[in-house]
Amino acid sequence: MATPAIDPKAVAGRAAADLIPDGAVVGLGTGSTVHFVLLRIAERMRGEGLRILGVPTSLDTERKARELSIPLTTLDDIESIDVTVDGADEIDSRFDMTKGGGGALLREKVVASITKRQIAVVSANKLVERLGTTFPLPVEVVPFARGVVRRALLQLGAEATLRVRDGVAVRTDNGNEILDARFPDGIPDTSAMERAIDRIPGVVESGLFVGLAHVLVIGHPDGRVEV
Ligand code: 5RP
């Protein structure tokens, strides 16, 4: 009988959820890897009585957390977050990341900004030497300004395309649009690029996460997990 294939996102997600301490306020990231984090949190709640208060970074995660009976709170009611577990589209050796493949970059960055211990959880194929080489950089923009931002990104060396699904511009949970910016040689100086993009009028947030992650959990296709 064939052995079932191991999903590196699943092993990483479970291992990351095991790092969450009892009683913590927990930022809940977004995406298919975080899906496994949520399942494992619910399992720990049932099995060992783990108590947490979750802060979801997207409507999708909020819905999934509610379905799993994970108690939630909002940023109006807390000042800081003990630990956040979130995925990434790319991560380099300094733990800088590109995020926003799922369009949740703004809420993810707000949550990361008040998090004491940010855990990035990825499958091994997300590890890169230079950001921007395997995944376009998502930039959340106010729809009115998309043309202005697209031209400004071109000045910064990136060809940006509007994210579209079923022929319609994708709207984020905040009612904005996403430009996916492709840098032909990747992004050599991530801090400088983050600042430059943030300065463009009409940009709400970029998917560059610089200096925000503290712990990296990597799932490998053979089932190994590195922390
Ligand atoms: C969503 C994100 C996700 O964390 C990122 O896209 C990784 O997703 P996945 O775990 O599905 O590969 O930034 O905005």
PDB file of C-alpha atoms in Angstrom, residues 20-183:
ATOM      1  CA  ILE A  20       1.765  28.529  21.767  1.00  0.00           C
ATOM      2  CA  PRO A  21       1.703  28.812  25.578  1.00  0.00           C
ATOM      3  CA  ASP A  22      -1.433  28.416  27.667  1.00  0.00           C
ATOM      4  CA  GLY A  23      -3.244  31.669  28.410  1.00  0.00           C
ATOM      5  CA  ALA A  24      -1.709  33.573  25.473  1.00  0.00           C
ATOM      6  CA  VAL A  25      -3.262  36.220  23.288  1.00  0.00           C
ATOM      7  CA  VAL A  26      -2.483  34.788  19.844  1.00  0.00           C
ATOM      8  CA  GLY A  27      -2.368  36.494  16.451  1.00  0.00           C
ATOM      9  CA  LEU A  28      -3.877  34.098  13.931  1.00  0.00           C
ATOM     10  CA  GLY A  29      -2.335  34.527  10.472  1.00  0.00           C
ATOM     11  CA  THR A  30      -3.926  33.732   7.146  1.00  0.00           C
ATOM     12  CA  GLY A  31      -3.465  31.057   4.488  1.00  0.00           C
ATOM     13  CA  SER A  32      -3.259  27.340   3.853  1.00  0.00           C
ATOM     14  CA  THR A  33      -0.402  26.751   6.329  1.00  0.00           C
ATOM     15  CA  VAL A  34      -2.216  28.659   9.069  1.00  0.00           C
ATOM     16  CA  HIS A  35      -5.210  26.433   8.388  1.00  0.00           C
ATOM     17  CA  PHE A  36      -3.217  23.578   9.983  1.00  0.00           C
ATOM     18  CA  VAL A  37      -2.223  25.853  12.881  1.00  0.00           C
ATOM     19  CA  LEU A  38      -5.901  26.491  13.602  1.00  0.00           C
ATOM     20  CA  LEU A  39      -6.748  22.788  13.460  1.00  0.00           C
ATOM     21  CA  ARG A  40      -3.959  21.986  15.921  1.00  0.00           C
ATOM     22  CA  ILE A  41      -4.984  24.814  18.290  1.00  0.00           C
ATOM     23  CA  ALA A  42      -8.521  23.407  18.364  1.00  0.00           C
ATOM     24  CA  GLU A  43      -7.110  19.916  18.977  1.00  0.00           C
ATOM     25  CA  ARG A  44      -5.008  21.218  21.894  1.00  0.00           C
ATOM     26  CA  MET A  45      -8.025  23.069  23.314  1.00  0.00           C
ATOM     27  CA  ARG A  46      -9.999  19.831  23.343  1.00  0.00           C
ATOM     28  CA  GLY A  47      -7.177  17.493  24.371  1.00  0.00           C
ATOM     29  CA  GLU A  48      -5.176  19.447  26.954  1.00  0.00           C
ATOM     30  CA  GLY A  49      -7.487  22.325  27.824  1.00  0.00           C
ATOM     31  CA  LEU A  50      -5.336  24.972  26.097  1.00  0.00           C
ATOM     32  CA  ARG A  51      -6.841  28.414  26.635  1.00  0.00           C
ATOM     33  CA  ILE A  52      -6.085  31.211  24.177  1.00  0.00           C
ATOM     34  CA  LEU A  53      -7.654  34.385  22.866  1.00  0.00           C
ATOM     35  CA  GLY A  54      -7.167  34.731  19.109  1.00  0.00           C
ATOM     36  CA  VAL A  55      -6.818  37.849  16.971  1.00  0.00           C
ATOM     37  CA  PRO A  56      -7.628  36.910  13.362  1.00  0.00           C
ATOM     38  CA  THR A  57      -5.776  38.651  10.511  1.00  0.00           C
ATOM     39  CA  SER A  58      -8.534  38.129   7.928  1.00  0.00           C
ATOM     40  CA  LEU A  59     -12.224  37.439   7.578  1.00  0.00           C
ATOM     41  CA  ASP A  60     -11.296  33.975   6.265  1.00  0.00           C
ATOM     42  CA  THR A  61      -9.312  33.141   9.411  1.00  0.00           C
ATOM     43  CA  GLU A  62     -12.043  34.643  11.591  1.00  0.00           C
ATOM     44  CA  ARG A  63     -14.613  32.338   9.993  1.00  0.00           C
ATOM     45  CA  LYS A  64     -12.386  29.259  10.341  1.00  0.00           C
ATOM     46  CA  ALA A  65     -11.575  30.093  13.970  1.00  0.00           C
ATOM     47  CA  ARG A  66     -15.261  30.528  14.805  1.00  0.00           C
ATOM     48  CA  GLU A  67     -16.061  27.168  13.179  1.00  0.00           C
ATOM     49  CA  LEU A  68     -13.425  25.584  15.438  1.00  0.00           C
ATOM     50  CA  SER A  69     -14.772  27.407  18.533  1.00  0.00           C
ATOM     51  CA  ILE A  70     -11.481  29.286  19.076  1.00  0.00           C
ATOM     52  CA  PRO A  71     -12.305  32.306  21.292  1.00  0.00           C
ATOM     53  CA  LEU A  72     -11.543  35.630  19.592  1.00  0.00           C
ATOM     54  CA  THR A  73     -10.888  39.213  20.579  1.00  0.00           C
ATOM     55  CA  THR A  74     -10.218  42.430  18.662  1.00  0.00           C
ATOM     56  CA  LEU A  75      -7.501  45.069  18.611  1.00  0.00           C
ATOM     57  CA  ASP A  76      -9.880  47.443  20.409  1.00  0.00           C
ATOM     58  CA  ASP A  77      -9.690  45.266  23.496  1.00  0.00           C
ATOM     59  CA  ILE A  78      -5.983  44.391  23.759  1.00  0.00           C
ATOM     60  CA  GLU A  79      -2.746  46.386  23.702  1.00  0.00           C
ATOM     61  CA  SER A  80      -0.307  43.694  22.657  1.00  0.00           C
ATOM     62  CA  ILE A  81      -0.215  40.150  21.368  1.00  0.00           C
ATOM     63  CA  ASP A  82       1.919  37.463  23.040  1.00  0.00           C
ATOM     64  CA  VAL A  83       2.540  35.309  20.006  1.00  0.00           C
ATOM     65  CA  THR A  84       1.456  35.363  16.367  1.00  0.00           C
ATOM     66  CA  VAL A  85       1.711  32.420  14.008  1.00  0.00           C
ATOM     67  CA  ASP A  86       1.588  33.371  10.343  1.00  0.00           C
ATOM     68  CA  GLY A  87       2.732  32.059   6.966  1.00  0.00           C
ATOM     69  CA  ALA A  88       4.860  33.703   4.283  1.00  0.00           C
ATOM     70  CA  ASP A  89       5.268  33.602   0.526  1.00  0.00           C
ATOM     71  CA  GLU A  90       9.055  33.941   0.768  1.00  0.00           C
ATOM     72  CA  ILE A  91      11.450  34.186   3.717  1.00  0.00           C
ATOM     73  CA  ASP A  92      15.192  34.898   3.698  1.00  0.00           C
ATOM     74  CA  SER A  93      18.017  34.111   6.124  1.00  0.00           C
ATOM     75  CA  ARG A  94      17.299  37.285   8.157  1.00  0.00           C
ATOM     76  CA  PHE A  95      13.651  36.177   8.483  1.00  0.00           C
ATOM     77  CA  ASP A  96      12.521  39.058   6.275  1.00  0.00           C
ATOM     78  CA  MET A  97       9.448  38.043   4.306  1.00  0.00           C
ATOM     79  CA  THR A  98       7.175  38.759   1.408  1.00  0.00           C
ATOM     80  CA  LYS A  99       3.558  38.215   2.394  1.00  0.00           C
ATOM     81  CA  GLY A 100       0.126  38.898   0.980  1.00  0.00           C
ATOM     82  CA  GLY A 101      -0.365  35.997  -1.404  1.00  0.00           C
ATOM     83  CA  GLY A 102      -3.719  35.607   0.328  1.00  0.00           C
ATOM     84  CA  GLY A 103      -4.332  39.365   0.294  1.00  0.00           C
ATOM     85  CA  ALA A 104      -4.290  39.773   4.087  1.00  0.00           C
ATOM     86  CA  LEU A 105      -1.019  41.731   4.295  1.00  0.00           C
ATOM     87  CA  LEU A 106      -2.398  44.869   5.945  1.00  0.00           C
ATOM     88  CA  ARG A 107      -4.080  43.163   8.889  1.00  0.00           C
ATOM     89  CA  GLU A 108      -1.165  40.726   9.129  1.00  0.00           C
ATOM     90  CA  LYS A 109       1.306  43.604   9.429  1.00  0.00           C
ATOM     91  CA  VAL A 110      -0.784  45.490  11.980  1.00  0.00           C
ATOM     92  CA  VAL A 111      -1.003  42.357  14.110  1.00  0.00           C
ATOM     93  CA  ALA A 112       2.743  41.640  13.677  1.00  0.00           C
ATOM     94  CA  SER A 113       3.570  45.212  14.736  1.00  0.00           C
ATOM     95  CA  ILE A 114       2.183  44.670  18.256  1.00  0.00           C
ATOM     96  CA  THR A 115       3.324  41.050  18.599  1.00  0.00           C
ATOM     97  CA  LYS A 116       6.029  40.117  21.114  1.00  0.00           C
ATOM     98  CA  ARG A 117       6.964  36.815  19.445  1.00  0.00           C
ATOM     99  CA  GLN A 118       6.199  36.401  15.755  1.00  0.00           C
ATOM    100  CA  ILE A 119       6.445  32.825  14.481  1.00  0.00           C
ATOM    101  CA  ALA A 120       6.764  32.424  10.707  1.00  0.00           C
ATOM    102  CA  VAL A 121       5.562  29.013   9.560  1.00  0.00           C
ATOM    103  CA  VAL A 122       6.441  27.802   6.081  1.00  0.00           C
ATOM    104  CA  SER A 123       7.095  24.817   3.868  1.00  0.00           C
ATOM    105  CA  ALA A 124      10.749  24.575   2.834  1.00  0.00           C
ATOM    106  CA  ASN A 125      10.060  25.786  -0.728  1.00  0.00           C
ATOM    107  CA  LYS A 126       9.425  29.301   0.698  1.00  0.00           C
ATOM    108  CA  LEU A 127      13.083  29.765   1.705  1.00  0.00           C
ATOM    109  CA  VAL A 128      14.907  32.158  -0.647  1.00  0.00           C
ATOM    110  CA  GLU A 129      18.255  33.919  -0.804  1.00  0.00           C
ATOM    111  CA  ARG A 130      16.710  37.151  -2.036  1.00  0.00           C
ATOM    112  CA  LEU A 131      13.094  38.297  -1.637  1.00  0.00           C
ATOM    113  CA  GLY A 132      11.104  38.992  -4.770  1.00  0.00           C
ATOM    114  CA  THR A 133      12.772  36.270  -6.834  1.00  0.00           C
ATOM    115  CA  THR A 134      10.106  33.571  -6.618  1.00  0.00           C
ATOM    116  CA  PHE A 135       6.963  35.555  -5.782  1.00  0.00           C
ATOM    117  CA  PRO A 136       5.730  39.021  -6.793  1.00  0.00           C
ATOM    118  CA  LEU A 137       5.496  41.585  -3.998  1.00  0.00           C
ATOM    119  CA  PRO A 138       1.850  42.371  -3.133  1.00  0.00           C
ATOM    120  CA  VAL A 139       1.085  46.052  -2.558  1.00  0.00           C
ATOM    121  CA  GLU A 140      -2.336  47.029  -1.167  1.00  0.00           C
ATOM    122  CA  VAL A 141      -3.603  50.227  -2.812  1.00  0.00           C
ATOM    123  CA  VAL A 142      -6.593  52.512  -2.654  1.00  0.00           C
ATOM    124  CA  PRO A 143      -8.452  51.816  -5.945  1.00  0.00           C
ATOM    125  CA  PHE A 144      -8.492  55.540  -6.891  1.00  0.00           C
ATOM    126  CA  ALA A 145      -4.679  55.626  -6.843  1.00  0.00           C
ATOM    127  CA  ARG A 146      -3.844  52.361  -8.609  1.00  0.00           C
ATOM    128  CA  GLY A 147      -2.491  54.040 -11.779  1.00  0.00           C
ATOM    129  CA  VAL A 148      -0.341  56.461  -9.777  1.00  0.00           C
ATOM    130  CA  VAL A 149       1.057  53.646  -7.649  1.00  0.00           C
ATOM    131  CA  ARG A 150       1.694  51.406 -10.647  1.00  0.00           C
ATOM    132  CA  ARG A 151       3.781  54.122 -12.339  1.00  0.00           C
ATOM    133  CA  ALA A 152       5.672  54.867  -9.124  1.00  0.00           C
ATOM    134  CA  LEU A 153       6.474  51.163  -8.726  1.00  0.00           C
ATOM    135  CA  LEU A 154       7.824  51.156 -12.270  1.00  0.00           C
ATOM    136  CA  GLN A 155      10.202  53.955 -11.220  1.00  0.00           C
ATOM    137  CA  LEU A 156      11.345  51.633  -8.417  1.00  0.00           C
ATOM    138  CA  GLY A 157      12.052  48.890 -10.974  1.00  0.00           C
ATOM    139  CA  ALA A 158       8.902  46.777 -10.735  1.00  0.00           C
ATOM    140  CA  GLU A 159       6.260  45.877 -13.285  1.00  0.00           C
ATOM    141  CA  ALA A 160       3.007  45.780 -11.311  1.00  0.00           C
ATOM    142  CA  THR A 161      -0.237  44.097 -12.321  1.00  0.00           C
ATOM    143  CA  LEU A 162      -3.647  44.430 -10.733  1.00  0.00           C
ATOM    144  CA  ARG A 163      -4.713  41.217  -8.975  1.00  0.00           C
ATOM    145  CA  VAL A 164      -7.819  39.936 -10.743  1.00  0.00           C
ATOM    146  CA  ARG A 165     -10.048  36.926 -10.082  1.00  0.00           C
ATOM    147  CA  ASP A 166     -12.811  35.822 -12.494  1.00  0.00           C
ATOM    148  CA  GLY A 167     -12.220  38.995 -14.508  1.00  0.00           C
ATOM    149  CA  VAL A 168     -12.825  41.285 -11.516  1.00  0.00           C
ATOM    150  CA  ALA A 169     -10.280  43.188  -9.401  1.00  0.00           C
ATOM    151  CA  VAL A 170      -9.773  41.388  -6.106  1.00  0.00           C
ATOM    152  CA  ARG A 171     -10.868  43.455  -3.087  1.00  0.00           C
ATOM    153  CA  THR A 172      -9.127  42.970   0.240  1.00  0.00           C
ATOM    154  CA  ASP A 173     -10.996  42.684   3.543  1.00  0.00           C
ATOM    155  CA  ASN A 174     -10.416  46.453   3.802  1.00  0.00           C
ATOM    156  CA  GLY A 175     -12.041  47.254   0.432  1.00  0.00           C
ATOM    157  CA  ASN A 176      -8.744  47.977  -1.328  1.00  0.00           C
ATOM    158  CA  GLU A 177      -7.014  46.421  -4.353  1.00  0.00           C
ATOM    159  CA  ILE A 178      -3.721  44.568  -4.729  1.00  0.00           C
ATOM    160  CA  LEU A 179      -0.938  45.307  -7.193  1.00  0.00           C
ATOM    161  CA  ASP A 180       1.494  42.409  -7.609  1.00  0.00           C
ATOM    162  CA  ALA A 181       4.929  43.919  -8.259  1.00  0.00           C
ATOM    163  CA  ARG A 182       7.575  41.884 -10.112  1.00  0.00           C
ATOM    164  CA  PHE A 183      11.196  42.914  -9.638  1.00  0.00           C
TER     165      PHE A 183
END
